[in-house]
Tab-separated table of C-alpha atoms in Angstrom:
chain	number	residue	atom	x	y	z
A	1	MET	CA	20.527	54.637	13.947
A	2	LYS	CA	19.305	51.728	16.070
A	3	ARG	CA	16.492	49.480	14.831
A	4	PRO	CA	13.465	49.014	17.068
A	5	ASP	CA	13.435	45.718	19.069
A	6	TYR	CA	10.289	44.441	17.372
A	7	VAL	CA	12.104	44.438	14.003
A	8	ASN	CA	14.989	42.336	15.354
A	9	ASN	CA	12.631	39.883	17.053
A	10	SER	CA	10.642	39.520	13.846
A	11	VAL	CA	13.749	38.703	11.831
A	12	GLN	CA	14.969	36.265	14.498
A	13	ARG	CA	11.603	34.544	14.561
A	14	GLN	CA	11.568	34.198	10.757
A	15	LEU	CA	15.078	32.780	10.811
A	16	ALA	CA	14.149	30.305	13.562
A	17	GLU	CA	11.057	29.212	11.609
A	18	GLU	CA	13.085	28.667	8.427
A	19	VAL	CA	15.797	26.690	10.242
A	20	THR	CA	13.142	24.534	11.899
A	21	ARG	CA	11.417	23.911	8.552
A	22	LEU	CA	14.712	22.906	6.935
A	23	PHE	CA	15.617	20.629	9.818
A	24	MET	CA	12.247	18.865	9.735
A	25	ALA	CA	12.464	18.425	5.963
A	26	MET	CA	15.930	16.878	6.248
A	27	ARG	CA	14.803	14.680	9.125
A	28	GLY	CA	11.918	13.394	7.006
A	29	PHE	CA	14.275	12.813	4.090
A	30	TRP	CA	16.683	10.748	6.220
A	31	GLU	CA	13.832	8.735	7.732
A	32	ALA	CA	12.455	7.970	4.259
A	33	LEU	CA	15.915	6.998	3.030
A	34	LYS	CA	16.411	4.728	6.043
A	35	ALA	CA	13.024	3.057	5.501
A	36	THR	CA	13.696	2.555	1.795
A	37	GLU	CA	17.090	0.976	2.499
A	38	ALA	CA	15.680	-1.231	5.249
A	39	LEU	CA	12.962	-2.545	2.936
A	40	ARG	CA	15.299	-3.507	0.103
A	41	PRO	CA	15.133	-7.308	-0.369
A	42	GLY	CA	18.299	-8.875	0.985
A	43	ALA	CA	19.140	-5.841	3.118
A	44	GLU	CA	21.024	-6.569	6.311
A	45	THR	CA	19.007	-3.984	8.258
A	46	GLN	CA	16.743	-5.443	10.945
A	47	LEU	CA	13.116	-4.700	10.076
A	48	ASP	CA	10.754	-3.225	12.618
A	49	ALA	CA	7.099	-2.267	12.396
A	50	GLU	CA	7.967	1.444	12.245
A	51	ALA	CA	10.158	0.987	9.152
A	52	ILE	CA	7.498	-1.051	7.391
A	53	GLU	CA	4.706	1.364	8.313
A	54	GLY	CA	6.900	4.194	7.011
A	55	ILE	CA	6.413	2.990	3.455
A	56	ALA	CA	3.179	1.009	3.831
A	57	GLU	CA	1.039	3.698	2.237
A	58	ASP	CA	3.174	3.544	-0.910
A	59	ILE	CA	2.832	-0.200	-1.481
A	60	PRO	CA	-0.101	-2.637	-1.524
A	61	SER	CA	-1.231	-4.077	1.791
A	62	CYS	CA	-3.838	-6.380	3.216
A	63	SER	CA	-5.073	-7.470	6.642
A	64	LEU	CA	-5.335	-11.074	7.752
A	65	ALA	CA	-6.220	-12.705	11.034
A	66	TYR	CA	-3.302	-13.993	13.088
A	67	GLU	CA	-4.703	-17.538	12.956
A	68	ARG	CA	-4.819	-17.401	9.157
A	69	VAL	CA	-1.160	-16.361	8.911
A	70	LEU	CA	0.474	-18.457	11.617
A	71	ASN	CA	1.481	-21.905	10.300
A	72	ALA	CA	0.451	-20.982	6.743
A	73	SER	CA	2.853	-21.852	3.951
A	74	LEU	CA	4.642	-18.918	2.343
A	75	VAL	CA	3.511	-20.157	-1.078
A	76	ASP	CA	-0.154	-20.119	0.011
A	77	LEU	CA	0.228	-16.742	1.709
A	78	SER	CA	1.809	-15.225	-1.412
A	79	VAL	CA	-1.270	-16.224	-3.401
A	80	SER	CA	-3.939	-15.414	-0.787
A	81	THR	CA	-2.568	-11.879	-0.316
A	82	GLY	CA	-2.570	-11.240	-4.048
A	83	LEU	CA	1.201	-10.853	-4.284
A	84	LEU	CA	1.352	-13.671	-6.835
A	85	ALA	CA	-1.332	-15.062	-9.126
A	86	SER	CA	-0.852	-18.774	-8.484
A	87	LYS	CA	0.975	-21.334	-6.398
A	88	SER	CA	2.941	-22.431	-9.447
A	89	ALA	CA	4.112	-18.831	-9.990
A	90	ALA	CA	5.124	-18.650	-6.322
A	91	ARG	CA	7.055	-21.923	-6.511
A	92	ARG	CA	8.745	-20.871	-9.749
A	93	LEU	CA	9.831	-17.542	-8.232
A	94	LEU	CA	10.999	-19.296	-5.092
A	95	LYS	CA	13.209	-21.667	-7.132
A	96	GLN	CA	14.666	-18.660	-8.961
A	97	GLY	CA	15.553	-17.023	-5.624
A	98	GLY	CA	13.108	-14.153	-5.951
A	99	LEU	CA	10.676	-14.740	-3.070
A	100	TYR	CA	11.431	-12.864	0.160
A	101	LEU	CA	9.885	-12.816	3.619
A	102	ASN	CA	10.853	-9.734	5.657
A	103	ASN	CA	13.781	-9.127	3.271
A	104	ARG	CA	15.161	-12.640	3.731
A	105	ARG	CA	15.387	-14.776	0.620
A	106	ILE	CA	13.434	-17.975	1.065
A	107	ASP	CA	14.756	-21.069	-0.703
A	108	SER	CA	12.407	-23.749	0.613
A	109	ASP	CA	8.901	-24.163	-0.804
A	110	GLY	CA	8.011	-25.764	2.544
A	111	LYS	CA	8.527	-22.500	4.477
A	112	ILE	CA	5.826	-22.123	7.124
A	113	ILE	CA	5.129	-18.757	8.771
A	114	GLU	CA	6.164	-18.857	12.428
A	115	ALA	CA	5.437	-16.403	15.227
A	116	SER	CA	9.059	-15.208	15.039
A	117	ASP	CA	8.517	-14.204	11.378
A	118	ILE	CA	5.800	-11.688	12.309
A	119	VAL	CA	7.532	-8.330	12.800
A	120	ASP	CA	6.699	-6.855	16.200
A	121	GLY	CA	3.741	-9.247	16.330
A	122	LYS	CA	1.784	-7.287	13.745
A	123	LEU	CA	3.323	-7.179	10.251
A	124	LEU	CA	4.896	-9.242	7.480
A	125	LEU	CA	6.643	-7.934	4.401
A	126	LEU	CA	6.415	-10.182	1.361
A	127	SER	CA	8.455	-9.446	-1.756
A	128	ALA	CA	8.301	-11.028	-5.184
A	129	GLY	CA	11.500	-9.804	-6.787
A	130	LYS	CA	12.873	-6.412	-5.892
A	131	LYS	CA	9.907	-4.183	-6.676
A	132	ASN	CA	6.720	-6.179	-6.078
A	133	LYS	CA	5.900	-5.968	-2.352
A	134	MET	CA	2.973	-6.605	-0.048
A	135	VAL	CA	2.570	-5.542	3.577
A	136	VAL	CA	0.455	-7.995	5.551
A	137	ARG	CA	-1.109	-6.473	8.643
A	138	ILE	CA	-1.908	-9.071	11.279
A	139	SER	CA	-5.120	-8.524	13.231
């Protein structure tokens, strides 16, 4: 006995919906994995604003005016954003090799933020060690 067409279409539609749901879930998983890997301090992956924004809601962030960020010292910026409690803590971490700007380890306590450091002209990612991060949105 042959099934009515509406039954077959219903099953096909359900199958299509389930496949689409699975695909979107896997796509989200891979995007999250890519963002997590890209944001690992010392990672070779080139950062972009999309990767940083992908995890920005899961880590602390602040907004600063462009003029306040450009030509500021990394030590001062680490304190003013709340990433570190004091300049001495920032310098100590820097000497230990644990202060990162956009995943690049910074070794000089004289590091000044340049326009080329600002990712896509709107974000910075500061890291104190591997787990303590701060996204700085530039307005």
